[in-house]
Amino acid sequence: MLPRVSSPLAALASRATSCSQSRSMSSSEVPSLVSRAKGAFFGSIVADALALGTHYEYDALKIKRFYGDIDRFYSPGEKTGGETHGVGWGGRNFHDGNGVGPAKKAGECTDYGDYNILMLEHLAATADKPHRVDLNELVPRWKEALPQWRSWICTQTKQTYQQTLNGTPLSKLGGMSNAMALRSAAAYGYYSDEEDVVHAARTMMFTHREETALDGGEFFARVAFRVIHKGLSPREAIEQVAATSSQFIQEKVKFALKKVEEATDPANPLSKEEYADDLALTSMARLWEVGKSEPIKVGKASPTEGVLPGSVYFIVKYDNLYEAARANAMVGGDSASRAVAVGMVLGAAKGIEAVPQRLRETLVNWEKYDALLNKLPLIRDASKTAE
């Protein structure tokens, strides 16, 4: 028997009740279910695409000097000669096409966005008979896609691919990286049950086995779900989910919310700093000695201990998809890892309408992704009901 996938129509009815109880939005401001589900996906990849130009650039002052205030899509290192400075790895173009195609261009995504796009394609291909994500179906699709992958290929992806060639059981795939790789932004158009969404989030992170990384992905999956289906504000959902999460999650969320207070309190020195966001994230970090040329401040890098509080910080401080995505790109580092979480949660809260029209028009393949979203069960069925 297949695991339960709740009725889309039942979800619509329950959502109407829960949204009427929301403390954060009036009924006229609440986006539709379709808008929220699409907003979660497009929010994630738009925020990711905004981060492409400065992805892995760890110098916020350099970003400001070359880009000003990021308000459009840029190609990788567009203003810095095609290179960004991956601390410890030197300057390079991290999205140069990997020898299989042209370098990424403005309006395309980093590897984080590309993973979410791949998962959308997978869900759309299985939409006729909805069921939980199955690695027996997903891994072959992933292996077929990798030879044409034009984004940066992370160490865990390389390692997992080699494991599949060596015959490693699917249940044992992945490495022990603590980097958060959130890939489930399309799941909100497919599943109406929170546990199904969580299962999708953890399963789609099959290249990672380290528990804090998986817990981080689960945390944001639950937050976005409750924003969509329980009518909570992002902060309300963050606090609610954190209350029943691990001590690790609770500590990182508490730290992030405290930093938001400091950054928004006119009496606090941090709020007066030109680079307040950069200082906020790096102040939540330890130095990561990785045996390279210099240490990395984890608050701006890929480990979940920095990505999670950094993402919470941008979500709560700005409570605006476009402004949070811009601010995240301006900080740099592994900004794409934060972008997916920031965009997914705020897109779920504000709906697809929160994406500025000029970014819709310049995001590569917007129409293609929208057509795939329309195939997903919740979006498909809600659209039929509205007709």
Coordinates of C-alpha atoms in Angstrom, one line a residue:
M1 CA 0.0 0.0 0.0
L2 CA 1.3 3.4 -0.9
P3 CA 1.8 5.9 1.9
R4 CA -1.1 8.3 2.4
V5 CA -1.2 11.5 0.3
S6 CA -4.0 13.7 1.6
S7 CA -6.9 14.9 -0.6
P8 CA -6.1 18.3 -2.3
L9 CA -9.8 19.3 -1.9
A10 CA -9.7 18.5 1.8
A11 CA -6.5 20.6 2.1
L12 CA -8.3 23.5 0.5
A13 CA -11.2 23.3 2.9
S14 CA -8.9 23.0 6.0
R15 CA -6.8 25.9 4.7
A16 CA -9.8 28.2 4.4
T17 CA -10.6 27.5 8.1
S18 CA -7.1 27.9 9.4
C19 CA -6.4 31.1 7.4
S20 CA -9.4 32.8 8.9
Q21 CA -7.7 32.3 12.3
S22 CA -4.4 33.9 11.2
R23 CA -3.1 36.7 13.4
S24 CA -0.9 38.0 10.7
M25 CA -3.0 38.6 7.5
S26 CA -6.5 39.8 6.7
S27 CA -8.5 37.6 4.4
S28 CA -8.0 40.0 1.5
E29 CA -4.2 39.7 1.9
V30 CA -3.9 35.9 2.0
P31 CA -2.7 34.5 -1.3
S32 CA -4.5 31.5 -2.8
L33 CA -3.2 28.0 -2.3
V34 CA -1.9 27.9 -5.9
S35 CA -0.2 31.2 -5.4
R36 CA 1.5 30.0 -2.2
A37 CA 2.6 26.7 -3.7
K38 CA 4.0 28.4 -6.8
G39 CA 5.5 31.1 -4.6
A40 CA 7.4 28.6 -2.6
F41 CA 9.1 27.2 -5.7
F42 CA 9.6 30.4 -7.7
G43 CA 10.7 32.2 -4.5
S44 CA 13.4 29.7 -4.0
I45 CA 14.8 29.8 -7.5
V46 CA 14.5 33.5 -8.0
A47 CA 16.4 34.1 -4.7
D48 CA 18.9 31.5 -5.9
A49 CA 19.3 33.2 -9.3
L50 CA 19.8 36.6 -7.6
A51 CA 22.7 35.0 -5.7
L52 CA 24.4 33.6 -8.8
G53 CA 26.5 36.6 -9.6
T54 CA 28.1 36.7 -6.1
H55 CA 27.9 33.0 -5.2
Y56 CA 31.0 32.1 -3.1
E57 CA 32.2 35.7 -3.0
Y58 CA 33.0 36.1 0.7
D59 CA 33.9 39.8 0.7
A60 CA 30.7 41.9 1.3
L61 CA 32.6 45.1 0.8
K62 CA 33.8 43.9 -2.6
I63 CA 30.2 42.9 -3.6
K64 CA 29.0 46.4 -2.7
R65 CA 31.8 48.1 -4.5
F66 CA 31.2 46.2 -7.8
Y67 CA 27.5 45.6 -7.7
G68 CA 26.0 48.4 -5.7
D69 CA 22.6 47.1 -4.5
I70 CA 21.8 43.9 -6.4
D71 CA 18.4 44.5 -8.1
R72 CA 18.6 42.2 -11.1
F73 CA 20.1 38.9 -12.2
Y74 CA 23.8 38.7 -12.9
S75 CA 25.9 36.0 -14.5
P76 CA 28.6 34.4 -12.3
G77 CA 31.2 37.0 -11.3
E78 CA 29.8 39.4 -14.0
K79 CA 31.2 42.5 -12.3
T80 CA 34.4 40.9 -11.1
G81 CA 35.9 39.5 -14.3
G82 CA 34.0 36.2 -14.2
E83 CA 35.4 35.1 -10.8
T84 CA 34.3 35.1 -7.2
H85 CA 36.6 34.5 -4.2
G86 CA 35.7 31.2 -2.6
V87 CA 37.7 31.5 0.6
G88 CA 40.3 28.8 0.8
W89 CA 39.7 27.8 -2.9
G90 CA 40.9 31.0 -4.6
G91 CA 39.2 33.1 -7.2
R92 CA 37.4 31.2 -10.0
N93 CA 34.1 30.8 -11.9
F94 CA 32.2 28.2 -9.9
H95 CA 29.5 27.9 -12.6
D96 CA 31.5 27.7 -15.7
G97 CA 29.6 24.9 -17.4
N98 CA 31.8 22.1 -16.2
G99 CA 33.1 21.5 -19.7
V100 CA 29.7 20.1 -20.9
G101 CA 28.1 23.4 -21.9
P102 CA 28.3 27.2 -21.7
A103 CA 28.8 29.0 -18.4
K104 CA 25.7 30.0 -16.5
K105 CA 24.1 33.2 -17.6
A106 CA 22.1 35.9 -15.8
G107 CA 18.7 34.5 -14.9
E108 CA 19.9 30.9 -14.4
C109 CA 20.4 29.2 -11.1
T110 CA 23.3 27.8 -9.1
D111 CA 23.5 24.1 -8.2
Y112 CA 21.0 24.7 -5.3
G113 CA 18.4 26.1 -7.7
D114 CA 19.1 23.4 -10.3
Y115 CA 18.5 20.7 -7.7
N116 CA 15.1 22.2 -6.9
I117 CA 14.3 22.3 -10.6
L118 CA 15.3 18.7 -11.0
M119 CA 13.0 17.7 -8.2
L120 CA 10.2 19.7 -9.8
E121 CA 10.7 17.7 -13.0
H122 CA 10.7 14.5 -11.0
L123 CA 7.4 15.3 -9.2
A124 CA 5.8 16.4 -12.4
A125 CA 6.7 13.1 -14.1
T126 CA 5.0 11.2 -11.2
A127 CA 2.0 13.4 -10.8
D128 CA -0.5 11.1 -12.5
K129 CA -0.2 8.6 -9.6
P130 CA 0.8 10.7 -6.6
H131 CA 3.0 9.0 -4.0
R132 CA 5.9 9.6 -1.7
V133 CA 9.3 10.3 -3.2
D134 CA 11.0 7.0 -4.0
L135 CA 14.8 6.8 -4.5
N136 CA 14.3 3.9 -6.9
E137 CA 12.7 6.4 -9.2
L138 CA 14.6 9.5 -8.3
V139 CA 18.2 8.3 -8.4
P140 CA 18.1 7.1 -12.0
R141 CA 16.6 10.5 -13.0
W142 CA 19.4 12.3 -11.1
K143 CA 22.1 10.1 -12.6
E144 CA 20.8 10.8 -16.1
A145 CA 20.9 14.6 -15.4
L146 CA 24.4 14.8 -14.0
P147 CA 26.4 14.4 -17.2
Q148 CA 24.7 17.6 -18.5
W149 CA 25.1 19.5 -15.2
R150 CA 26.4 23.0 -15.9
S151 CA 26.5 24.2 -12.3
W152 CA 29.1 23.6 -9.6
I153 CA 29.1 19.9 -8.6
C154 CA 29.5 19.6 -4.9
T155 CA 31.7 17.0 -3.2
Q156 CA 28.7 15.1 -1.8
T157 CA 27.1 14.9 -5.3
K158 CA 30.4 13.5 -6.7
Q159 CA 30.7 11.0 -3.8
T160 CA 27.2 9.8 -4.1
Y161 CA 27.4 9.4 -7.8
Q162 CA 30.5 7.2 -7.3
Q163 CA 28.6 5.2 -4.6
T164 CA 25.9 4.4 -7.1
L165 CA 28.5 3.2 -9.6
N166 CA 30.0 1.0 -6.9
G167 CA 26.6 -0.6 -6.1
T168 CA 26.0 1.1 -2.7
P169 CA 22.4 0.4 -1.5
L170 CA 20.1 3.4 -1.9
S171 CA 19.5 3.5 1.8
K172 CA 23.3 4.0 2.4
L173 CA 23.9 6.7 -0.2
G174 CA 25.4 10.1 0.8
G175 CA 28.2 11.5 2.8
M176 CA 28.5 13.1 6.2
S177 CA 28.7 16.7 5.1
N178 CA 26.8 19.1 7.4
A179 CA 26.0 21.4 4.5
M180 CA 22.2 22.0 4.2
A181 CA 21.0 21.2 0.7
L182 CA 17.3 22.1 0.6
R183 CA 15.7 20.8 -2.6
S184 CA 12.0 20.3 -1.9
A185 CA 10.5 23.7 -2.9
A186 CA 8.2 22.1 -5.4
A187 CA 6.7 19.6 -2.9
Y188 CA 4.0 22.2 -1.8
G189 CA 2.3 21.7 -5.1
Y190 CA 2.3 18.0 -4.7
Y191 CA 1.6 17.1 -1.1
S192 CA -1.0 18.4 1.3
D193 CA 0.2 16.4 4.4
E194 CA 3.1 17.8 6.4
E195 CA 4.7 14.4 7.0
D196 CA 4.7 13.8 3.2
V197 CA 6.5 17.1 2.7
V198 CA 9.0 16.3 5.4
H199 CA 9.6 12.9 3.9
A200 CA 10.2 14.5 0.5
A201 CA 12.6 17.1 2.0
R202 CA 14.7 14.4 3.7
T203 CA 14.6 12.0 0.8
M204 CA 15.6 14.6 -1.8
M205 CA 18.7 15.3 0.3
F206 CA 19.9 11.8 -0.3
T207 CA 23.5 13.0 -1.0
H208 CA 23.7 14.1 2.6
R209 CA 23.5 11.8 5.7
E210 CA 24.7 14.1 8.5
E211 CA 21.8 14.7 10.9
T212 CA 22.0 18.5 11.4
A213 CA 21.8 19.0 7.6
L214 CA 18.8 16.7 7.4
D215 CA 17.2 18.4 10.4
G216 CA 17.7 21.8 8.9
G217 CA 16.0 20.7 5.7
E218 CA 13.1 19.3 7.7
F219 CA 12.8 22.5 9.7
F220 CA 12.3 24.7 6.7
A221 CA 10.0 22.2 5.1
R222 CA 7.7 22.3 8.2
V223 CA 7.9 26.0 8.4
A224 CA 6.8 26.6 4.8
F225 CA 4.1 24.0 5.1
R226 CA 2.6 25.7 8.2
V227 CA 2.8 29.1 6.5
I228 CA 0.8 27.7 3.6
H229 CA -1.7 25.4 5.4
K230 CA -2.1 26.9 8.9
G231 CA -2.0 30.6 7.9
L232 CA 0.9 31.4 10.2
S233 CA 3.3 34.2 9.5
P234 CA 6.9 33.1 8.8
R235 CA 8.0 34.1 12.3
E236 CA 5.1 32.3 13.9
A237 CA 5.8 29.2 12.0
I238 CA 9.5 29.4 12.7
E239 CA 8.9 29.7 16.5
Q240 CA 6.2 27.0 16.4
V241 CA 8.4 24.4 14.6
A242 CA 11.5 25.3 16.6
A243 CA 9.6 24.6 19.8
T244 CA 9.4 20.9 19.0
S245 CA 12.7 20.5 17.2
S246 CA 16.1 19.4 18.4
Q247 CA 18.2 21.4 20.8
F248 CA 20.5 22.2 17.8
I249 CA 17.6 23.8 15.9
Q250 CA 16.2 25.6 18.9
E251 CA 19.6 27.2 19.7
K252 CA 20.2 28.4 16.2
V253 CA 16.7 29.9 15.9
K254 CA 17.0 31.6 19.2
F255 CA 20.4 33.0 18.2
A256 CA 19.0 34.3 14.8
L257 CA 15.9 36.0 16.4
K258 CA 18.2 37.7 18.9
K259 CA 20.3 39.0 16.1
V260 CA 17.3 40.3 14.3
E261 CA 16.4 42.3 17.4
E262 CA 19.9 43.8 17.5
A263 CA 19.9 44.6 13.8
T264 CA 16.5 46.4 14.0
D265 CA 16.8 48.2 17.3
P266 CA 17.7 51.8 16.7
A267 CA 19.4 51.9 20.0
N268 CA 21.7 49.0 19.2
P269 CA 25.0 49.8 17.4
L270 CA 24.5 46.9 14.9
S271 CA 21.5 48.6 13.4
K272 CA 23.6 51.6 12.4
E273 CA 26.2 49.6 10.6
E274 CA 26.3 49.9 6.8
Y275 CA 27.1 46.2 6.6
A276 CA 24.8 45.1 9.4
D277 CA 23.6 41.9 7.7
D278 CA 27.2 40.8 7.0
L279 CA 28.2 41.5 10.6
A280 CA 25.1 39.7 11.9
L281 CA 25.8 36.5 10.0
T282 CA 29.5 36.5 10.7
S283 CA 28.9 37.1 14.4
M284 CA 26.8 33.9 14.5
A285 CA 29.8 32.0 13.2
R286 CA 32.9 30.1 14.3
L287 CA 36.0 30.0 12.1
W288 CA 36.2 26.9 10.1
E289 CA 39.8 25.7 9.6
V290 CA 39.6 23.6 6.5
G291 CA 43.3 23.2 5.8
K292 CA 43.1 25.7 2.8
S293 CA 44.7 29.1 2.5
E294 CA 42.5 30.8 5.1
P295 CA 39.6 30.0 7.5
I296 CA 36.0 30.5 6.6
K297 CA 33.4 32.2 8.8
V298 CA 30.8 29.5 9.0
G299 CA 27.9 32.0 9.2
K300 CA 28.4 32.7 5.5
A301 CA 29.4 29.2 4.4
S302 CA 27.3 26.0 3.7
P303 CA 27.3 24.2 7.1
T304 CA 23.8 24.1 8.6
E305 CA 25.0 25.8 11.8
G306 CA 25.4 29.0 9.7
V307 CA 22.8 28.5 6.9
L308 CA 19.9 27.9 9.3
P309 CA 20.3 31.0 11.5
G310 CA 21.3 33.1 8.6
S311 CA 18.2 32.1 6.7
V312 CA 16.0 32.7 9.7
Y313 CA 17.6 36.1 10.1
F314 CA 16.8 37.2 6.6
I315 CA 13.2 35.8 6.6
V316 CA 12.3 37.5 9.9
K317 CA 14.2 40.8 9.5
Y318 CA 12.8 41.6 6.0
D319 CA 9.5 39.6 5.8
N320 CA 9.6 40.5 2.1
L321 CA 10.7 38.1 -0.6
Y322 CA 12.5 40.5 -2.9
E323 CA 14.2 42.5 -0.2
A324 CA 15.4 39.4 1.7
A325 CA 16.7 37.8 -1.4
R326 CA 18.6 41.0 -2.4
A327 CA 20.1 41.3 1.1
N328 CA 21.1 37.7 1.1
A329 CA 22.9 38.0 -2.2
M330 CA 24.7 41.1 -0.9
V331 CA 26.2 39.2 2.0
G332 CA 27.8 36.6 -0.3
G333 CA 29.5 33.4 0.8
D334 CA 27.5 30.3 0.1
S335 CA 24.5 32.6 -0.4
A336 CA 22.6 30.1 -2.6
S337 CA 22.2 27.7 0.3
R338 CA 20.4 30.4 2.2
A339 CA 18.5 31.7 -0.8
V340 CA 16.5 28.5 -1.3
A341 CA 15.3 28.5 2.3
V342 CA 14.6 32.3 2.4
G343 CA 12.8 32.2 -1.0
M344 CA 10.8 29.1 -0.2
V345 CA 9.4 30.4 3.1
L346 CA 8.7 34.0 2.0
G347 CA 7.3 32.8 -1.3
A348 CA 5.0 30.5 0.6
A349 CA 3.9 33.4 2.8
K350 CA 3.6 36.1 0.1
G351 CA 2.6 34.1 -2.9
I352 CA 3.9 34.2 -6.5
E353 CA 2.7 37.9 -6.6
A354 CA 5.7 38.7 -4.5
V355 CA 8.1 38.1 -7.4
P356 CA 8.7 41.4 -9.2
Q357 CA 7.5 41.3 -12.8
R358 CA 10.9 42.2 -14.2
L359 CA 12.4 39.1 -12.5
R360 CA 9.6 36.9 -13.8
E361 CA 10.5 38.1 -17.3
T362 CA 14.2 37.6 -17.0
L363 CA 14.3 34.3 -15.1
V364 CA 15.4 31.7 -17.7
N365 CA 12.6 29.2 -18.3
W366 CA 10.0 30.7 -16.1
E367 CA 7.2 29.5 -18.4
K368 CA 8.6 26.0 -18.5
Y369 CA 8.7 25.7 -14.7
D370 CA 5.2 27.2 -14.5
A371 CA 3.9 24.5 -16.8
L372 CA 5.5 21.8 -14.8
L373 CA 4.0 23.2 -11.6
N374 CA 0.6 23.1 -13.2
K375 CA 0.9 19.3 -13.5
L376 CA 1.4 18.9 -9.7
P377 CA -1.7 17.4 -8.0
L378 CA -2.6 20.2 -5.5
I379 CA -2.1 23.0 -8.1
R380 CA -3.8 21.0 -10.9
D381 CA -6.9 20.1 -8.7
A382 CA -7.2 23.5 -7.2
S383 CA -7.1 25.1 -10.6
K384 CA -9.9 22.7 -11.8
T385 CA -12.0 23.6 -8.7
A386 CA -11.6 27.3 -9.5
E387 CA -12.9 26.9 -13.0

